[in-house]
PDB file of C-alpha atoms in Angstrom:
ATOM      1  CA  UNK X   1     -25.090   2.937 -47.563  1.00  0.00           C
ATOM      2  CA  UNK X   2     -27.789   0.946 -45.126  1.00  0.00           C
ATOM      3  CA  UNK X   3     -30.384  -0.403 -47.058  1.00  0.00           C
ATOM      4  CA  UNK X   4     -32.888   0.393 -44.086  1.00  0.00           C
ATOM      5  CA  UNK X   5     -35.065   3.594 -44.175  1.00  0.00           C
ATOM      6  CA  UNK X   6     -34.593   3.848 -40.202  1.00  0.00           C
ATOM      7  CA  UNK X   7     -30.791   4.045 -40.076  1.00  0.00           C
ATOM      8  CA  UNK X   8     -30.555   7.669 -39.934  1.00  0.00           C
ATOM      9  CA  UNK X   9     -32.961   7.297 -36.598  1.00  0.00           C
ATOM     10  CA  UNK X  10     -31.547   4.028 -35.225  1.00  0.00           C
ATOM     11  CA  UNK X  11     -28.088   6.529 -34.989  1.00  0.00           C
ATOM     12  CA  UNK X  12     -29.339   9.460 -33.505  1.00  0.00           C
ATOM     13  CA  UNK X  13     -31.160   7.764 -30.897  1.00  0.00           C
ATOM     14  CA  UNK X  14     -28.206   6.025 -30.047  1.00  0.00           C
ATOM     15  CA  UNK X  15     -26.517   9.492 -30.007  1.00  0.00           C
ATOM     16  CA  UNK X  16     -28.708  10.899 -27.890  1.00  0.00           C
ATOM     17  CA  UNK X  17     -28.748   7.914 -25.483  1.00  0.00           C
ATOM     18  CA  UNK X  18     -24.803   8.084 -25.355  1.00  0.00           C
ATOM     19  CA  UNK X  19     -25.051  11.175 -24.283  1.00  0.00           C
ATOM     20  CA  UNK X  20     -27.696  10.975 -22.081  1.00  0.00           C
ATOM     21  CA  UNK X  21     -25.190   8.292 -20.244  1.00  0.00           C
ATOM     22  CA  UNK X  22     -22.570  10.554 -20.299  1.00  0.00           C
ATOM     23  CA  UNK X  23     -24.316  13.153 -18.888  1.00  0.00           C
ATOM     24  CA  UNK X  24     -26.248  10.825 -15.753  1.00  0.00           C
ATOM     25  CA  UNK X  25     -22.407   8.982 -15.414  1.00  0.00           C
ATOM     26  CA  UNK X  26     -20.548  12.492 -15.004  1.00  0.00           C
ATOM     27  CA  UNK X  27     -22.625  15.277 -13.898  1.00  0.00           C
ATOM     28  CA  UNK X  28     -25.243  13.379 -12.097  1.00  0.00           C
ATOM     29  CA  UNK X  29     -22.381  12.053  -9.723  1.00  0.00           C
ATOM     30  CA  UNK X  30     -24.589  11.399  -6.523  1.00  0.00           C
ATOM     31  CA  UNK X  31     -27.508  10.253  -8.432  1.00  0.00           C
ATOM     32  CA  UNK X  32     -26.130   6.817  -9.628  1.00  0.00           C
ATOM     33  CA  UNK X  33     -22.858   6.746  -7.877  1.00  0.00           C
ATOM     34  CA  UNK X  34     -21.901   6.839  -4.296  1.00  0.00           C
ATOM     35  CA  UNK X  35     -18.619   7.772  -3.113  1.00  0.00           C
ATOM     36  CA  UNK X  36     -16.122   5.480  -1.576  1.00  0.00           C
ATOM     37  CA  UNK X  37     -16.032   5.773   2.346  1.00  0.00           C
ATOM     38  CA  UNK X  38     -13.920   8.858   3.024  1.00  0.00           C
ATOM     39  CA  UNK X  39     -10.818   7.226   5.127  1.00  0.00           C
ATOM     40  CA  UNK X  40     -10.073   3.306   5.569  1.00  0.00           C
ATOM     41  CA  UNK X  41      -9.584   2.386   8.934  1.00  0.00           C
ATOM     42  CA  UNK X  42      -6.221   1.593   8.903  1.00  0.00           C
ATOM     43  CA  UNK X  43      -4.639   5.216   8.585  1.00  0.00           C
ATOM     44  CA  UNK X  44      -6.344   5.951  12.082  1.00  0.00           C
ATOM     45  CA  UNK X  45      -4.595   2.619  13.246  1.00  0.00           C
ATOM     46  CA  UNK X  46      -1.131   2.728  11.885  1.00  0.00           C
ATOM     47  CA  UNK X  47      -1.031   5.891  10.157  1.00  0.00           C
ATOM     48  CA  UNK X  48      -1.829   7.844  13.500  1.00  0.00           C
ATOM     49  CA  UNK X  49       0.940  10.542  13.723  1.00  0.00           C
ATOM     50  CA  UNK X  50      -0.169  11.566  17.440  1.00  0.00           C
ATOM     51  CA  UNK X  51       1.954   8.109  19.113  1.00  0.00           C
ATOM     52  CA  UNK X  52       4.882   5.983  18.509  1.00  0.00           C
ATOM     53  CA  UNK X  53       3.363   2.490  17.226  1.00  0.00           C
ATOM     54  CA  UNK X  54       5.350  -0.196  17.694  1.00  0.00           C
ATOM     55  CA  UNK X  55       5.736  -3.265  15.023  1.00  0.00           C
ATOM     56  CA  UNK X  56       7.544  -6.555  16.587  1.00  0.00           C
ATOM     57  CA  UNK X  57       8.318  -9.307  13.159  1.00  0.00           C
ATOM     58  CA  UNK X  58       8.490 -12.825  15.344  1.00  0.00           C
ATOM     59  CA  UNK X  59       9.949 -14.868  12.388  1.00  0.00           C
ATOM     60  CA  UNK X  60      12.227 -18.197  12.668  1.00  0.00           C
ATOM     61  CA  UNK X  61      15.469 -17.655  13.068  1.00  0.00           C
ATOM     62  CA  UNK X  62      16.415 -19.991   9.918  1.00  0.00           C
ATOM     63  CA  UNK X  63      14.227 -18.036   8.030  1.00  0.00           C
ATOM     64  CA  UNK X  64      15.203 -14.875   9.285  1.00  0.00           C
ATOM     65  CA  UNK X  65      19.095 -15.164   9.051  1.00  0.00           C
ATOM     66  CA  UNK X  66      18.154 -16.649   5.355  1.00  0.00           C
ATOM     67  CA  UNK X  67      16.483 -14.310   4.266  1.00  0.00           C
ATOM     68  CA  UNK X  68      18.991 -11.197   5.617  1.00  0.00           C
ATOM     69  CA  UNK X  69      21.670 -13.577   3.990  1.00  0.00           C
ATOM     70  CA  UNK X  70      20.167 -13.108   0.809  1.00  0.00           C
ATOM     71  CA  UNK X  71      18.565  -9.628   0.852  1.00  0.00           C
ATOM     72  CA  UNK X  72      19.068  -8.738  -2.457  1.00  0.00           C
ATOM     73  CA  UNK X  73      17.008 -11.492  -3.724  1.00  0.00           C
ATOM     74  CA  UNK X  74      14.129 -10.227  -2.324  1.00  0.00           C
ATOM     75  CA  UNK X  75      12.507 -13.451  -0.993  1.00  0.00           C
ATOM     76  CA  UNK X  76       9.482 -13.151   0.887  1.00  0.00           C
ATOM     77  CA  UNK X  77       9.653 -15.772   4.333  1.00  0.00           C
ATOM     78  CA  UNK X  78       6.770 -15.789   6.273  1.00  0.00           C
ATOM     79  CA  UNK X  79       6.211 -14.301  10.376  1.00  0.00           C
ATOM     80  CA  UNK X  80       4.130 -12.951  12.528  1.00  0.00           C
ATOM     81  CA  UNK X  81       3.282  -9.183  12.773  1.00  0.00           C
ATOM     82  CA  UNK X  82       2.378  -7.525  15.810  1.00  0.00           C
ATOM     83  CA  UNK X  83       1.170  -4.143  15.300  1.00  0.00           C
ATOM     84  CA  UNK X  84       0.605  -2.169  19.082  1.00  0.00           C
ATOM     85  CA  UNK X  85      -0.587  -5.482  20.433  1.00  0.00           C
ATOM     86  CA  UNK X  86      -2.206  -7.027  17.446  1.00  0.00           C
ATOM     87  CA  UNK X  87      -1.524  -9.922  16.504  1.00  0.00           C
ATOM     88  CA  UNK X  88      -1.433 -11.114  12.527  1.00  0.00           C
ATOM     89  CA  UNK X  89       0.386 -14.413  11.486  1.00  0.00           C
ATOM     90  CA  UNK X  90       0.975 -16.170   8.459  1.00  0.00           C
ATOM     91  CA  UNK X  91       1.974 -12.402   6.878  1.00  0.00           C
ATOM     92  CA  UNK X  92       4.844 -12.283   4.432  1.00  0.00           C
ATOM     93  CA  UNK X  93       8.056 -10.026   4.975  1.00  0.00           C
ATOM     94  CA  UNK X  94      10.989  -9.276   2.586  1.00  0.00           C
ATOM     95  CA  UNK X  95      13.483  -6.877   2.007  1.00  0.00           C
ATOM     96  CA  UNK X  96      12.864  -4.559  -0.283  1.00  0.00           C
ATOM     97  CA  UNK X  97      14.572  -1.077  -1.760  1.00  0.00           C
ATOM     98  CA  UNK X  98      17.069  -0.346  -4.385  1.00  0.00           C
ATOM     99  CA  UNK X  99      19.883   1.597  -3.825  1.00  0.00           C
ATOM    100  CA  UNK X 100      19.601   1.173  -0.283  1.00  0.00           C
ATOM    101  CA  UNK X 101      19.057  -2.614  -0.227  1.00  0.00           C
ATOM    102  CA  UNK X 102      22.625  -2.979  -2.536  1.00  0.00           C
ATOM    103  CA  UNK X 103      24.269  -0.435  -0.078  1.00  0.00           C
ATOM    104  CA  UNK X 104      23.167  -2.233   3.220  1.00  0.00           C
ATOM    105  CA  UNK X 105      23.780  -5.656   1.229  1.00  0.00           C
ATOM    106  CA  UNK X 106      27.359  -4.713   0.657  1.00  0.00           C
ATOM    107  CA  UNK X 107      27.712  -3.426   4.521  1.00  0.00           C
ATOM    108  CA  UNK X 108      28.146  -4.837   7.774  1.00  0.00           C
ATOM    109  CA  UNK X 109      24.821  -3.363   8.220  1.00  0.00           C
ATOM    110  CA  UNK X 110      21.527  -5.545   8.356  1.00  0.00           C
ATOM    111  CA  UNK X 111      19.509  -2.603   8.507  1.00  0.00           C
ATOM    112  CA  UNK X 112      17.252  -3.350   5.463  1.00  0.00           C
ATOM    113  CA  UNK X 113      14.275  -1.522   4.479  1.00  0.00           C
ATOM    114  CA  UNK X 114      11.547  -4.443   4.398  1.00  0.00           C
ATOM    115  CA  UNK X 115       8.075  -5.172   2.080  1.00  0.00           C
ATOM    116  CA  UNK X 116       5.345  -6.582   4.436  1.00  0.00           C
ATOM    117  CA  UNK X 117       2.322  -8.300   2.682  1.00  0.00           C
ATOM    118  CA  UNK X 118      -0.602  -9.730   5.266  1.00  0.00           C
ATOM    119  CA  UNK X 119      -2.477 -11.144   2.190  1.00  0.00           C
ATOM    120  CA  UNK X 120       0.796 -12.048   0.477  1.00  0.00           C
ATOM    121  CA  UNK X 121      -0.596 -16.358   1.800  1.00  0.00           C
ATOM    122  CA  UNK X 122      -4.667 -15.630   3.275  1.00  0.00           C
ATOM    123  CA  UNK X 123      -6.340 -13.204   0.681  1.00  0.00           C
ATOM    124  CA  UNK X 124      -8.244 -12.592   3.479  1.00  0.00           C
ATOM    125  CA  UNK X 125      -5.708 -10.947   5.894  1.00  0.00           C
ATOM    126  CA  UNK X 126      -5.457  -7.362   6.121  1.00  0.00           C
ATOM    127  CA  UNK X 127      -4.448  -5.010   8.730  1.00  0.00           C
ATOM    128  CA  UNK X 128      -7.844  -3.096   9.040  1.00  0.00           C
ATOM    129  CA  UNK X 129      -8.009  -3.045   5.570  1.00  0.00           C
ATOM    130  CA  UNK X 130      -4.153  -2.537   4.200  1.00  0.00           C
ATOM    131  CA  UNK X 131      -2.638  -5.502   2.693  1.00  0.00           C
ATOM    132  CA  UNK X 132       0.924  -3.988   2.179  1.00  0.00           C
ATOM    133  CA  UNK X 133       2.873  -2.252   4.319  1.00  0.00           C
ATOM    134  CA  UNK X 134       6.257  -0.939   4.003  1.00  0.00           C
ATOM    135  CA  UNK X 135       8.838  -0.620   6.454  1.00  0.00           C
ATOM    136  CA  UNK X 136      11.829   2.117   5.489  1.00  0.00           C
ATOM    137  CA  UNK X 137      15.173   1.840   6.778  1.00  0.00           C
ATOM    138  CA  UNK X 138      16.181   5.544   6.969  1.00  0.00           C
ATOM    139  CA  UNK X 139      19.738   4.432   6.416  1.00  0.00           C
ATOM    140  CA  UNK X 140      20.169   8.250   5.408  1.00  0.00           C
ATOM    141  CA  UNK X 141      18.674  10.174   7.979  1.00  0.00           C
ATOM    142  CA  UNK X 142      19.814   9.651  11.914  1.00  0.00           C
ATOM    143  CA  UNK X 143      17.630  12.224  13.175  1.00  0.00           C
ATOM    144  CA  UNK X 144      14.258   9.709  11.595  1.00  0.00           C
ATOM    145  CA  UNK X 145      12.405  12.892  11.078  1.00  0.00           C
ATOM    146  CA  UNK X 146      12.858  13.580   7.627  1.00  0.00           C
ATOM    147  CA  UNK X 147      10.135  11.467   5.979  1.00  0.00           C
ATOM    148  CA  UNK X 148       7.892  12.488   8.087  1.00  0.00           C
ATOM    149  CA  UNK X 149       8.796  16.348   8.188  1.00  0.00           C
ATOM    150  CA  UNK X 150       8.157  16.149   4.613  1.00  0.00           C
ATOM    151  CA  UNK X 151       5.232  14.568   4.532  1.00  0.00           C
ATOM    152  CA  UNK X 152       3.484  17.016   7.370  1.00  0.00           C
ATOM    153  CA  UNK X 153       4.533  19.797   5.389  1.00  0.00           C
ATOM    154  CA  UNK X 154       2.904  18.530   1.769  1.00  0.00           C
ATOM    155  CA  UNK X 155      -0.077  17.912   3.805  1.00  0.00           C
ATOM    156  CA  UNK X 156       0.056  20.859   5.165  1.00  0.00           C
ATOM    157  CA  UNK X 157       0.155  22.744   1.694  1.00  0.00           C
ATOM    158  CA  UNK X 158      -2.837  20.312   0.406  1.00  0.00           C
ATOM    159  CA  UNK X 159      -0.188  18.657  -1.630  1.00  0.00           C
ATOM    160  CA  UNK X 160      -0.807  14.579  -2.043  1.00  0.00           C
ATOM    161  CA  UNK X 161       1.965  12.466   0.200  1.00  0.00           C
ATOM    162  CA  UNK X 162       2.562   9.260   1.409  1.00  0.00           C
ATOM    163  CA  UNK X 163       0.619   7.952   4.820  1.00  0.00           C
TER     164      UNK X 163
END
């Protein structure tokens, strides 16, 4: 037991003032909190379904060919991305995957799926915002559409899905 006459007060007020925070934190949403702004600008830039974007990786060819030579230990080499005409250098690219990256490692294939990171050596490079980007390889779809079939028709049913 508290030797102080107040204790049972000191409690309750704190109580009351939990739950007063609990209340202003969760139902008063707008009052103290504002919302994060609704889309980033990147998914209008790369994201854009409505075009074919283009990405060119201008790497040296050491570091390229040594880095596809040993894909499966995911090494990260650094290039230059150019996203439709913009330019970003000093970006890190790697291969990436699983399953696919041991299957195309074990091929004559050098069609690797690939991990892009623009803040991977700047912390202050993004592309409009996105600091990673991944690039699939598709290895097991020739048509190319069924990512993106798939991910039109979970948006479509309000279903959450990849950009």
């Amino acid at each position: 037991m508290s030797k102080s006459k107040y204790f049972d007060r000191i409690c309750g007020a704190a109580a009351i003032l939990m739950v007063l925070i609990t209340v202003l934190v969760l139902g008063g949403g707008g009052t103290f909190l504002q919302a994060a702004a609704g889309e980033m600008p990147y998914v209008q830039k790369i994201f854009d379904t409505s075009k074919v974007h283009t990405v060119d990786i201008v790497a040296s060819q050491g570091d390229w060919e040594g880095m596809l030579d040993n894909a499966t230990a995911e090494e990260y080499i650094p290039c230059t991305l150019v996203i439709d005409g913009e330019r970003y250098s000093n970006v890190a690219i790697r291969p990436k995957g699983n399953s696919s990256l041991s299957t195309v490692a074990s091929s004559d294939s050098d069609r690797y799926s690939f991990k892009i990171e623009f803040d991977h050596y700047d912390q202050n490079t993004t592309y409009h915002g996105l600091d990673k980007l991944c690039l699939n390889n598709v290895i097991q779809d020739n048509t190319y559409l069924k990512d993106y079939l798939c991910y039109q028709m979970m948006n479509a049913l309000g279903a959450d899905a990849p950009l």
